[in-house]
CSV table of C-alpha atoms and ligand atoms in Angstrom, one decimal:
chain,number,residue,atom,x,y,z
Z,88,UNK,CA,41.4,48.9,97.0
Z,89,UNK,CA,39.7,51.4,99.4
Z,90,UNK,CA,40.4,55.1,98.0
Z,91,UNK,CA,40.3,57.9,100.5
Z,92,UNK,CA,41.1,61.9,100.4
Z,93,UNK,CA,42.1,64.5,102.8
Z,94,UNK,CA,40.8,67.5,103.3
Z,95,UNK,CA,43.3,69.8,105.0
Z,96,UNK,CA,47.5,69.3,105.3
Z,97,UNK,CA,47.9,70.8,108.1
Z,98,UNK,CA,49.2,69.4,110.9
Z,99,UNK,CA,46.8,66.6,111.8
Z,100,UNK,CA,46.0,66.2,107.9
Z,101,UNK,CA,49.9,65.5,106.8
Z,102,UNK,CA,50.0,63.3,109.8
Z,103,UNK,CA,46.8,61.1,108.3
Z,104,UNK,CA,49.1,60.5,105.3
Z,105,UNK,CA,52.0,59.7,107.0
Z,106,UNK,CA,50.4,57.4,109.1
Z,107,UNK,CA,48.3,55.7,105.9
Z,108,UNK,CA,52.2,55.2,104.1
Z,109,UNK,CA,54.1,54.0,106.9
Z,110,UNK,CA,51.4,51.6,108.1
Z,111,UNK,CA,50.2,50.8,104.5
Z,112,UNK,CA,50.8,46.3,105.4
Z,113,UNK,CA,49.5,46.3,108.9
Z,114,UNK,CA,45.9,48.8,107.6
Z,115,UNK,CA,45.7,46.5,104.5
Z,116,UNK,CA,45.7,43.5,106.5
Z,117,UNK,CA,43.1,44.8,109.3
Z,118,UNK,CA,40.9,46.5,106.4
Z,119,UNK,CA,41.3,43.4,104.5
Z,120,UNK,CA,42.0,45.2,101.3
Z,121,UNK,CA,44.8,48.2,100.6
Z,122,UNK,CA,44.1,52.0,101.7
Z,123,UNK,CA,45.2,54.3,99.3
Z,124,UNK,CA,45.5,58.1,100.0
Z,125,UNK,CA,43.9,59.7,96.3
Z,126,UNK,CA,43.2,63.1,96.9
Z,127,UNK,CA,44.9,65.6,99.4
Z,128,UNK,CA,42.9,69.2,99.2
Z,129,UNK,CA,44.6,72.0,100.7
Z,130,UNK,CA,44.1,75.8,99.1
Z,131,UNK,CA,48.6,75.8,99.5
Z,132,UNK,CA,51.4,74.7,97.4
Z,133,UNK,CA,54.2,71.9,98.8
Z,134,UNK,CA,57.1,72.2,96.8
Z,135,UNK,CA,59.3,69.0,97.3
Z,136,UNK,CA,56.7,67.3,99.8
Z,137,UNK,CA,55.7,64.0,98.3
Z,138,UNK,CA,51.8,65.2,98.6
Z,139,UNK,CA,52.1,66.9,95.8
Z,140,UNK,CA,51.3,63.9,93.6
Z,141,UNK,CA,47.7,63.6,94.6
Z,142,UNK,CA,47.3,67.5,96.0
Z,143,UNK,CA,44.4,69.1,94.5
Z,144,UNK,CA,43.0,72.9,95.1
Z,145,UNK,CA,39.1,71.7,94.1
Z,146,UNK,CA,36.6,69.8,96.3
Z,147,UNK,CA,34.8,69.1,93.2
Z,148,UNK,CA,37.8,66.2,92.3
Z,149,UNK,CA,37.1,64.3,95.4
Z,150,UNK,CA,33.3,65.2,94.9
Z,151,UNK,CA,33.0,63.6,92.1
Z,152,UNK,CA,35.4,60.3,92.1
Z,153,UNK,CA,33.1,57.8,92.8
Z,154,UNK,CA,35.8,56.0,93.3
Z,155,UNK,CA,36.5,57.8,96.5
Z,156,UNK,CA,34.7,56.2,99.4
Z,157,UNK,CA,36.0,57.9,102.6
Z,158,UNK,CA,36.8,61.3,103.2
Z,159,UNK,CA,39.3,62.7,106.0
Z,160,UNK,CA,38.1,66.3,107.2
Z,161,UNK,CA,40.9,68.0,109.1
Z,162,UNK,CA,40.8,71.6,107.8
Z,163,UNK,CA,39.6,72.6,111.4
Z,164,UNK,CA,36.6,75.2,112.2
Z,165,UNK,CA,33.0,75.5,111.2
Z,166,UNK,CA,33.5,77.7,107.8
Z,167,UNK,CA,34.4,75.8,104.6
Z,168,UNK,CA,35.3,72.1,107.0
Z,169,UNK,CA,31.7,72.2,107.4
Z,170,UNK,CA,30.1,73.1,103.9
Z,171,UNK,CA,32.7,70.7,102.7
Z,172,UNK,CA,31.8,67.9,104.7
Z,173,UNK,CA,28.2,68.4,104.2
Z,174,UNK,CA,28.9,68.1,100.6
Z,175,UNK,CA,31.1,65.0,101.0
Z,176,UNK,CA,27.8,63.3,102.9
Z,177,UNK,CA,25.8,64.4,100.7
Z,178,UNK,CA,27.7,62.8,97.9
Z,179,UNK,CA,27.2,59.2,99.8
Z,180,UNK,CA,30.7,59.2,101.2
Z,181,UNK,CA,32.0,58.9,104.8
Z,182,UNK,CA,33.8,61.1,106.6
Z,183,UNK,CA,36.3,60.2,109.8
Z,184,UNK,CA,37.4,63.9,111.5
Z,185,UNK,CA,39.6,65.8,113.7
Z,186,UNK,CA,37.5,68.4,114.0
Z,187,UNK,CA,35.8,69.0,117.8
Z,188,UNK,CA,34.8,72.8,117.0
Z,189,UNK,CA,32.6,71.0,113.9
Z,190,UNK,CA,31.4,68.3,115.9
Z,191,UNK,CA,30.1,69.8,118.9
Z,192,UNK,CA,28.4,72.8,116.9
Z,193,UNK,CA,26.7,70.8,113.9
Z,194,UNK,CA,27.7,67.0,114.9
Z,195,UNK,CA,23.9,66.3,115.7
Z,196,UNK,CA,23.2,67.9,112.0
Z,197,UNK,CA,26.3,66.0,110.1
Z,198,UNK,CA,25.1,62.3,112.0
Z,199,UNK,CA,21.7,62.9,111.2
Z,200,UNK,CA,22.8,63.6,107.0
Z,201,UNK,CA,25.5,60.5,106.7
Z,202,UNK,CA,22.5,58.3,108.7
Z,203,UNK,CA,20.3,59.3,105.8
Z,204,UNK,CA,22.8,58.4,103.0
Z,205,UNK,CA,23.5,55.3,104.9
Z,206,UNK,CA,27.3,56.5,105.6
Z,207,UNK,CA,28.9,57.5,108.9
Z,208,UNK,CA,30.6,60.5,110.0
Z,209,UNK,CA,33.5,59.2,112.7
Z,210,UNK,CA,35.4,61.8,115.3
Z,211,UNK,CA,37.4,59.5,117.5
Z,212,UNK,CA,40.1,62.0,117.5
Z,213,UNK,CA,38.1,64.9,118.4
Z,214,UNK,CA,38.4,64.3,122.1
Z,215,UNK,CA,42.1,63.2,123.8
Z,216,UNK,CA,43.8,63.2,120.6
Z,217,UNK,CA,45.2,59.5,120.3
Z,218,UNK,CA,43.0,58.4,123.0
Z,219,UNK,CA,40.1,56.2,122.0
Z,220,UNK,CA,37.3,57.8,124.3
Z,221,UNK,CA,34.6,58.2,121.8
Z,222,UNK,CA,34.7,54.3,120.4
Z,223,UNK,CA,34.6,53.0,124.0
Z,224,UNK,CA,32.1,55.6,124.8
Z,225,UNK,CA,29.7,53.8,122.1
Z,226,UNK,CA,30.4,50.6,122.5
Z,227,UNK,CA,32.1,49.0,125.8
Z,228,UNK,CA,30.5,50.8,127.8
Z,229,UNK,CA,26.9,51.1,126.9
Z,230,UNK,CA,25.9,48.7,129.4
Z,231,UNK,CA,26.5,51.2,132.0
Z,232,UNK,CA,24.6,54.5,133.5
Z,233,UNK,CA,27.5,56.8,133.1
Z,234,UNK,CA,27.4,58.7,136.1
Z,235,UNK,CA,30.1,61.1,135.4
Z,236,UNK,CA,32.7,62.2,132.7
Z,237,UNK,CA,36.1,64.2,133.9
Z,238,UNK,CA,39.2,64.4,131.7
Z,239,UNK,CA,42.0,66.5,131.2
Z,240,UNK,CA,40.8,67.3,127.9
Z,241,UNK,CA,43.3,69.9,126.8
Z,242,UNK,CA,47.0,68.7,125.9
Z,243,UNK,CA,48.0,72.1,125.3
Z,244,UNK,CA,47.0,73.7,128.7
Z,245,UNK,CA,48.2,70.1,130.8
Z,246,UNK,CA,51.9,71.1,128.5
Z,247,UNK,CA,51.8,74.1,130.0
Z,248,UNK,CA,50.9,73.8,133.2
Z,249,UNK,CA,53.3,70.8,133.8
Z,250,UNK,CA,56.4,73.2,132.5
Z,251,UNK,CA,55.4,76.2,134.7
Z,252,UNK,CA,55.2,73.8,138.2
Z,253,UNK,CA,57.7,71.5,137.1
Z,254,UNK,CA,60.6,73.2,135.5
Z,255,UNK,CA,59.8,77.1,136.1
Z,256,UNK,CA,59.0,77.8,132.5
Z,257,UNK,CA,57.2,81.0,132.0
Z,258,UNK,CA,53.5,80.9,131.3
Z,259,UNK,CA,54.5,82.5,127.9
Z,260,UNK,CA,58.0,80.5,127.5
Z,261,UNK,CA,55.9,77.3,127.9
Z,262,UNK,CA,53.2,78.6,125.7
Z,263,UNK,CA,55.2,79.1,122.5
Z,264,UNK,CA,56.9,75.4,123.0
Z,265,UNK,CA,53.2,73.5,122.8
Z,266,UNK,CA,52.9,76.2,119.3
Z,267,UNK,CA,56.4,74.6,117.7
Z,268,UNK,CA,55.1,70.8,118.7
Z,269,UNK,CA,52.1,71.1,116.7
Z,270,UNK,CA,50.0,70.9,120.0
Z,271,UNK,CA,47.9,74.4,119.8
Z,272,UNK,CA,45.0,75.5,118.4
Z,273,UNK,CA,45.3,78.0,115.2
Z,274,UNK,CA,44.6,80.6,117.8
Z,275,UNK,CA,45.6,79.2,121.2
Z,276,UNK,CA,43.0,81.2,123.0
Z,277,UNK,CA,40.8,78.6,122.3
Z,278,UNK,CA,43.5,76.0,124.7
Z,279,UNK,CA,44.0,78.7,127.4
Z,280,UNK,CA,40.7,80.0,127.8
Z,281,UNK,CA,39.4,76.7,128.1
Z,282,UNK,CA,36.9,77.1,124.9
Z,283,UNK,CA,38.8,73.6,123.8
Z,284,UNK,CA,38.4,71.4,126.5
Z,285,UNK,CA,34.4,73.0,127.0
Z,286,UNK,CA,33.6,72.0,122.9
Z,287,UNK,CA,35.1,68.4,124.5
Z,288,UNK,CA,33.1,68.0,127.2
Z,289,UNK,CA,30.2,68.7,125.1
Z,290,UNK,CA,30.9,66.0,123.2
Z,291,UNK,CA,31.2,63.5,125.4
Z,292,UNK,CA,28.1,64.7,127.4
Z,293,UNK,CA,26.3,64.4,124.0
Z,294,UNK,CA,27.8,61.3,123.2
Z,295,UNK,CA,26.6,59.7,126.9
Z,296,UNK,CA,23.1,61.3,127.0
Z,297,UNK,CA,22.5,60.5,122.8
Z,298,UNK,CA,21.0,64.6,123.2
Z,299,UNK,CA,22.6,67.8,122.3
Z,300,UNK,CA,24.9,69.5,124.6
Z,301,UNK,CA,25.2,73.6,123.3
Z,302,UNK,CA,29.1,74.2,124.7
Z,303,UNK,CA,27.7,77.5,124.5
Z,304,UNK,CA,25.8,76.2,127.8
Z,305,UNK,CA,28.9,74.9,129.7
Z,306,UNK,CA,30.8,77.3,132.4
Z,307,UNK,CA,33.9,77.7,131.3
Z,308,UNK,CA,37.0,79.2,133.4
Z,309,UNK,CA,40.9,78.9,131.3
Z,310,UNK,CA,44.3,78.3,132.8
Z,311,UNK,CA,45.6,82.6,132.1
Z,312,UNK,CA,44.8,83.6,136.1
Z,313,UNK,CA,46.9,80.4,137.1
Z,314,UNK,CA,50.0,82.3,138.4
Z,315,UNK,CA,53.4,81.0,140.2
Z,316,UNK,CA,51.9,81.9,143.7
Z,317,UNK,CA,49.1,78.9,143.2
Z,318,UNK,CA,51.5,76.6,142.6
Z,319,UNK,CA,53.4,77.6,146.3
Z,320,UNK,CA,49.7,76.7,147.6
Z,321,UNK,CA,49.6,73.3,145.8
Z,322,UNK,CA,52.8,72.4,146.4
Z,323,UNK,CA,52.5,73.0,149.9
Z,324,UNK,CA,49.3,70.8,149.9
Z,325,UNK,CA,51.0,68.4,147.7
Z,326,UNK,CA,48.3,68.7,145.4
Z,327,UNK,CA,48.3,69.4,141.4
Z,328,UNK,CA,46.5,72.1,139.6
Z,329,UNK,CA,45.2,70.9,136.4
Z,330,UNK,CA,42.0,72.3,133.7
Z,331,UNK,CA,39.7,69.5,134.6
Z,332,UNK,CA,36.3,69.3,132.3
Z,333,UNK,CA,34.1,67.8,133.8
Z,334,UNK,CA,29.7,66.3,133.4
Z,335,UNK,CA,28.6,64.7,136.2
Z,336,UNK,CA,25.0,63.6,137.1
Z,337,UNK,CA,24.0,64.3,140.7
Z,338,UNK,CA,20.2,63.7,141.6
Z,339,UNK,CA,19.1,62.6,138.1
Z,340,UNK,CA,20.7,66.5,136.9
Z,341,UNK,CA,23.5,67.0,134.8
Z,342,UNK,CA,26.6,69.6,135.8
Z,343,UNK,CA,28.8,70.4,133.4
Z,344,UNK,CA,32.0,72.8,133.8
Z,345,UNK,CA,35.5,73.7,132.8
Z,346,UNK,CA,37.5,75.0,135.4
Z,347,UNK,CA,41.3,74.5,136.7
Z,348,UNK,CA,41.2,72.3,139.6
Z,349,UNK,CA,43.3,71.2,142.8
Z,350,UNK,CA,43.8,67.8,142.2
Z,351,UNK,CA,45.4,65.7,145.0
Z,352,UNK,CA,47.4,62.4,144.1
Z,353,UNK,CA,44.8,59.5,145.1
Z,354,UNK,CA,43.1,61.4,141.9
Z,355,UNK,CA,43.6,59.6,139.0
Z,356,UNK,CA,44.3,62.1,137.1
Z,357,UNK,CA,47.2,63.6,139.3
Z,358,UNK,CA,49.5,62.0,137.7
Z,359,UNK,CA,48.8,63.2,133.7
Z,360,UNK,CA,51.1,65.5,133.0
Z,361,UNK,CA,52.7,67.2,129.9
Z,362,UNK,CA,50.7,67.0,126.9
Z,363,UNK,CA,49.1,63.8,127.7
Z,364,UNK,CA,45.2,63.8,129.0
Z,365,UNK,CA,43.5,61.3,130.8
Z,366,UNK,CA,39.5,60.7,131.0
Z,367,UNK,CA,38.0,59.3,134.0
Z,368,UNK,CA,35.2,57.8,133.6
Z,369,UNK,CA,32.4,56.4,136.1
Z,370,UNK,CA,29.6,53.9,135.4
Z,371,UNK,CA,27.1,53.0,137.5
Z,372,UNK,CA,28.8,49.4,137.5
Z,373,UNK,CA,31.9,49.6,136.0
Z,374,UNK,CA,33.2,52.4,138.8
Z,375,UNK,CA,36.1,54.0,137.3
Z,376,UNK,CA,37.8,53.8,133.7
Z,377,UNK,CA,40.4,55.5,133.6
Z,378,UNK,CA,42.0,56.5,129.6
Z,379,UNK,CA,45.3,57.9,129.0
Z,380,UNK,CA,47.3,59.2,126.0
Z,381,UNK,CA,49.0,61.6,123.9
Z,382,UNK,CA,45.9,64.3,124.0
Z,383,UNK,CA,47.8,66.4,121.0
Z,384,UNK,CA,50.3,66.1,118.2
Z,385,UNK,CA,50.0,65.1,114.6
Z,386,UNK,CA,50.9,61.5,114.6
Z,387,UNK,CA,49.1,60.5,117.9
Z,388,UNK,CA,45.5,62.7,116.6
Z,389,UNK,CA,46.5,61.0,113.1
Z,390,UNK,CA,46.2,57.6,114.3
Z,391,UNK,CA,42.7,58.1,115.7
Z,392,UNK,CA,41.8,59.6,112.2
Z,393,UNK,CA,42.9,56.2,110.3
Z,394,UNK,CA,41.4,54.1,113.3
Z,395,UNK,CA,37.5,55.5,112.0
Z,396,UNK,CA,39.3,55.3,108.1
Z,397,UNK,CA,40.2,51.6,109.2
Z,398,UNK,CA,36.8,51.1,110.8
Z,399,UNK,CA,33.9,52.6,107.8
Z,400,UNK,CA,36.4,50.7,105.2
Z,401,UNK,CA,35.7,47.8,107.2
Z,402,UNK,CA,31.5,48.4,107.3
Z,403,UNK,CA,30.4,49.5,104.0
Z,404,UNK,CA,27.1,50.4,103.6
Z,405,UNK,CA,26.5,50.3,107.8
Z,406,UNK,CA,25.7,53.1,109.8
Z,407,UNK,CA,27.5,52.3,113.0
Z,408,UNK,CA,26.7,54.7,115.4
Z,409,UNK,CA,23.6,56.5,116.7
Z,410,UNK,CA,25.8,59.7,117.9
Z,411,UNK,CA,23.1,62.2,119.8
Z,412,UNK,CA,20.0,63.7,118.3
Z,413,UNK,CA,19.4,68.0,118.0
Z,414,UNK,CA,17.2,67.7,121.0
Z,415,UNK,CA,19.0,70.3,123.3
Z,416,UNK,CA,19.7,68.8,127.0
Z,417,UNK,CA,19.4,71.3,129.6
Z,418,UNK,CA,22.0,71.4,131.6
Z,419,UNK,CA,22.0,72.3,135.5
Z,420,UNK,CA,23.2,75.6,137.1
Z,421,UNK,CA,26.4,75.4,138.3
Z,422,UNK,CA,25.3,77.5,141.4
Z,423,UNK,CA,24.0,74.4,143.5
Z,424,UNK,CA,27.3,72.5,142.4
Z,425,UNK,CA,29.4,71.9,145.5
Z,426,UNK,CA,32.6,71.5,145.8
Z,427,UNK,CA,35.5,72.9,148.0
Z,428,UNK,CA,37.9,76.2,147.4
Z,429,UNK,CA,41.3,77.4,148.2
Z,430,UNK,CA,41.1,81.3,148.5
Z,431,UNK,CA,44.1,83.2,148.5
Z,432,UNK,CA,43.7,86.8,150.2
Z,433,UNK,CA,45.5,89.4,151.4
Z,434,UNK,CA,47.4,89.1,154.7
Z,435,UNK,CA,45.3,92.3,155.7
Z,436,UNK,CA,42.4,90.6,155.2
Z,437,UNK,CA,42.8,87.0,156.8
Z,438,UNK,CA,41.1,87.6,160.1
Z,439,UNK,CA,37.5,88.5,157.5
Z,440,UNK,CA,38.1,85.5,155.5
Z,441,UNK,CA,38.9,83.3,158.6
Z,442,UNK,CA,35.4,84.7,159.8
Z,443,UNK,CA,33.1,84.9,156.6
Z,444,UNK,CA,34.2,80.8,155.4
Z,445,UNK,CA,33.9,79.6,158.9
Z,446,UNK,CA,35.2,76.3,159.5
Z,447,UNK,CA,38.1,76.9,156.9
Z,448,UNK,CA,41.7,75.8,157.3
Z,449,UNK,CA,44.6,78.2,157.3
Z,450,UNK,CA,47.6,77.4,154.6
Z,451,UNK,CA,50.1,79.3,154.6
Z,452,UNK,CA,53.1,78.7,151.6
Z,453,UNK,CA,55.6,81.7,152.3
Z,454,UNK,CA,54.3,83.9,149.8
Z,455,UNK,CA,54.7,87.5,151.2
Z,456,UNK,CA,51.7,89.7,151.9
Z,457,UNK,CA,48.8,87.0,151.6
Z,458,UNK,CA,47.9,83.6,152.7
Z,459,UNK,CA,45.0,81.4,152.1
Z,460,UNK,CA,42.1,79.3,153.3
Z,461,UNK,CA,40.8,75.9,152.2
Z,462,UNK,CA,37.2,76.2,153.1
Z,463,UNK,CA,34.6,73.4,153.9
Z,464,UNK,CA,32.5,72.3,151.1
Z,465,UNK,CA,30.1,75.1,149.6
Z,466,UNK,CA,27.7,75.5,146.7
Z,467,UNK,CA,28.9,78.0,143.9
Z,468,UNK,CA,26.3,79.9,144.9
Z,469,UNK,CA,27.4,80.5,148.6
Z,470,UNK,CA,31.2,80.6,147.7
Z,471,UNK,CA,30.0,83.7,145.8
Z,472,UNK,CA,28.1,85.2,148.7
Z,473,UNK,CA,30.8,84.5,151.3
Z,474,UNK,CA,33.2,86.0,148.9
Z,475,UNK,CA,31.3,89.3,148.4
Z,476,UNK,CA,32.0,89.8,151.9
Z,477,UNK,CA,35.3,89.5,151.9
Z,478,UNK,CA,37.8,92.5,150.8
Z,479,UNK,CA,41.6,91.1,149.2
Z,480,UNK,CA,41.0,88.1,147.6
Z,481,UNK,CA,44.0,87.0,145.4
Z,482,UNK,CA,42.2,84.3,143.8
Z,483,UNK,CA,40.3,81.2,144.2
Z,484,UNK,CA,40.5,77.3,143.0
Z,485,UNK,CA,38.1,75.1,143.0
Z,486,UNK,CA,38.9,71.3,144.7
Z,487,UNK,CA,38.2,68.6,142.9
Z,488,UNK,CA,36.7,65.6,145.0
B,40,HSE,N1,44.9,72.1,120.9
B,40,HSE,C1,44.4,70.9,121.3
B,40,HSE,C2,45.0,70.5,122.6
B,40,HSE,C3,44.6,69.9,120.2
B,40,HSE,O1,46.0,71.1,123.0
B,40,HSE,O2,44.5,69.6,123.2
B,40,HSE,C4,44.0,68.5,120.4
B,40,HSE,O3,42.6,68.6,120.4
């Protein structure tokens, strides 16, 4: 019998043991021997909840059961998750997490400590919830170059945004109905500003470049400016607006950003909505990939937990993956990324912007008192200096290619 322990019953944590109970046949068959749920630490009381027959209040239980071979770390943040789950490494056990804050500031650190103690540490669902992006990443498609990485990333903001276009929800309205589905953050600044998807896209540009990524590095715009007038401007165009993340190599240099985006329907990610993601990804051979899935929610996140559970129990005593190393990539300045905008100005002001982002096409959507311009293709660096120049502007979205 493999014994395991959870650290954490929140919402992703009391979804690891549901998952381990109601799958309990179809895990012991593909482990080859039964998975049994010993420990769950959490610093709260659950009167009536079946956890409380194996809830405990002290790491040191799960610390010191030998018999305990696989920890679950889904307490969330880089405080006590990640003293724990140093100490769980250090102890010679592995750990499968949830945890993307944790991964993309000390993942190089953790890999490196369960390499030396000949364990792994295991984040499928740290990136796309449900989705399996970071197995895939390691293994299918290491034959490729992988040219470039864009996903929606965040399930909460993709909620959100679907409710506001589609069915006129408030930003707020739609806001507080990804909080009661389990689909935020603790604070859900980290979904709307965008801080979510950026610790993502670190990952995953780690993950592909086996080098540090510091999120920390990445430009990072949230989904809070995205107002009801936008959508008249992508409706009209027929296009979507989504928070893209995106790491793309152009000329041997890597760009990586978080930005809402225009996204028009040959895109394959026009069509992700609600709190599903989807991760495009393009290899130098394979062209596109495209992954889809439930990007949030406890069971979905849960399964990806018990799918690393399922896979250390299945490889004692093998480190399976190389991860990245602490050697910090540089990343490119966003400024000679190119890429197309939609400005919106004031009507007042049209015949400046018409003039200063020559070449651009009119759109008008029947919003009173402004209109907008799609402009050609530009560098960050001289959208800013045509902007500068031009008095009124609403707001601007970037086009994704
Ligand atoms: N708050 C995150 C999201 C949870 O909405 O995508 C999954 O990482």
């Amino acid at each position: 019998m493999i014994q395991m322990a959870i650290m954490g019953y929140g919402t992703i944590g009391s979804g690891v043991y549901h998952v381990v109970r109601t799958n309990r046949e179809i895990l012991a068959k593909n482990i080859g021997e039964e998975l049994h749920v010993k420990y769950v630490l959490d610093i709260r009381e659950f009167p009536g909840d079946p956890v409380e027959e194996v809830l405990v209040h002290d790491v040191n239980d799960i610390l010191n059961d030998p018999e305990v071979s696989i920890v679950v770390e889904t307490m969330g943040g880089v405080g006590v998750a990640y003293t724990f789950v140093k100490q769980v490494l250090e102890a010679g056990k592995s750990v499968a997490t949830s945890n993307k804050e944790l991964v993309a500031a000390k993942g190089a650190e953790l890999m490196a400590l369960a390499k030396s103690k000949q364990v792994n540490f295991l984040f499928e669902a740290s990136v796309g919830g449900g989705i399996p992006i970071i197995r895939p990443l390691q293994t299918c498609l290491t034959g490729d170059d992988i040219e470039e990485v864009t996903g929606i990333l965040n399930g909460t903001t993709n909620y959100i945004l679907t409710r506001m276009n589609r069915d006129g929800s408030s930003f707020e309205a739609a806001l507080k109905e990804a909080q009661d589905n389990g689909f935020t953050e603790k604070k859900p600044d980290a979904d709307v500003e965008g801080w979510d998807a950026c610790r993502k896209v670190a990952i995953l540009t780690s993950l592909v470049l086996g080098e540090l990524v510091d999120y920390e590095d990445i430009y990072t715009e949230g989904i809070t400016k995205i107002t009801t007038e936008d959508f008249a401007y992508a409706n009209r165009l027929g296009w979507a607006i989504k928070l893209l993340g995106t790491s793309k190599k152009v000329d041997g240099k890597i760009y990586a950003m978080v930005c809402p985006a225009l996204v028009k329907p040959e895109h394959p990610l026009y069509g992700v909505n609600d709190v599903f993601n989807g991760i495009m990804v393009h290899g130098n051979m394979v062209d596109d990939v495209m992954f889809y899935g439930r990007g949030a929610g406890s069971v979905p996140t849960a399964s990806a937990v018990v799918g690393d559970v399922v896979e250390i129990a299945k490889n004692p005593g093998k480190v399976l993956y190389e991860g990245w190393t602490a050697k910090k990539h540089e990343l490119s300045d966003i400024a000679s990324s190119r890429k197309q905008f939609l400005v919106r100005v004031k009507e007042e002001n049209a015949d400046t912007a018409a003039a200063v982002f020559a070449g651009a096409r009119r759109i008008d959507a029947g919003v009173e008192g402004e209109t907008a311009f799609l402009t050609q293709e530009l560098s960050e660096a001289e959208y800013e200096a045509a902007a500068a120049q031009v008095p009124g502007i609403l707001h601007r979205i970037r086009v994704q290619a």
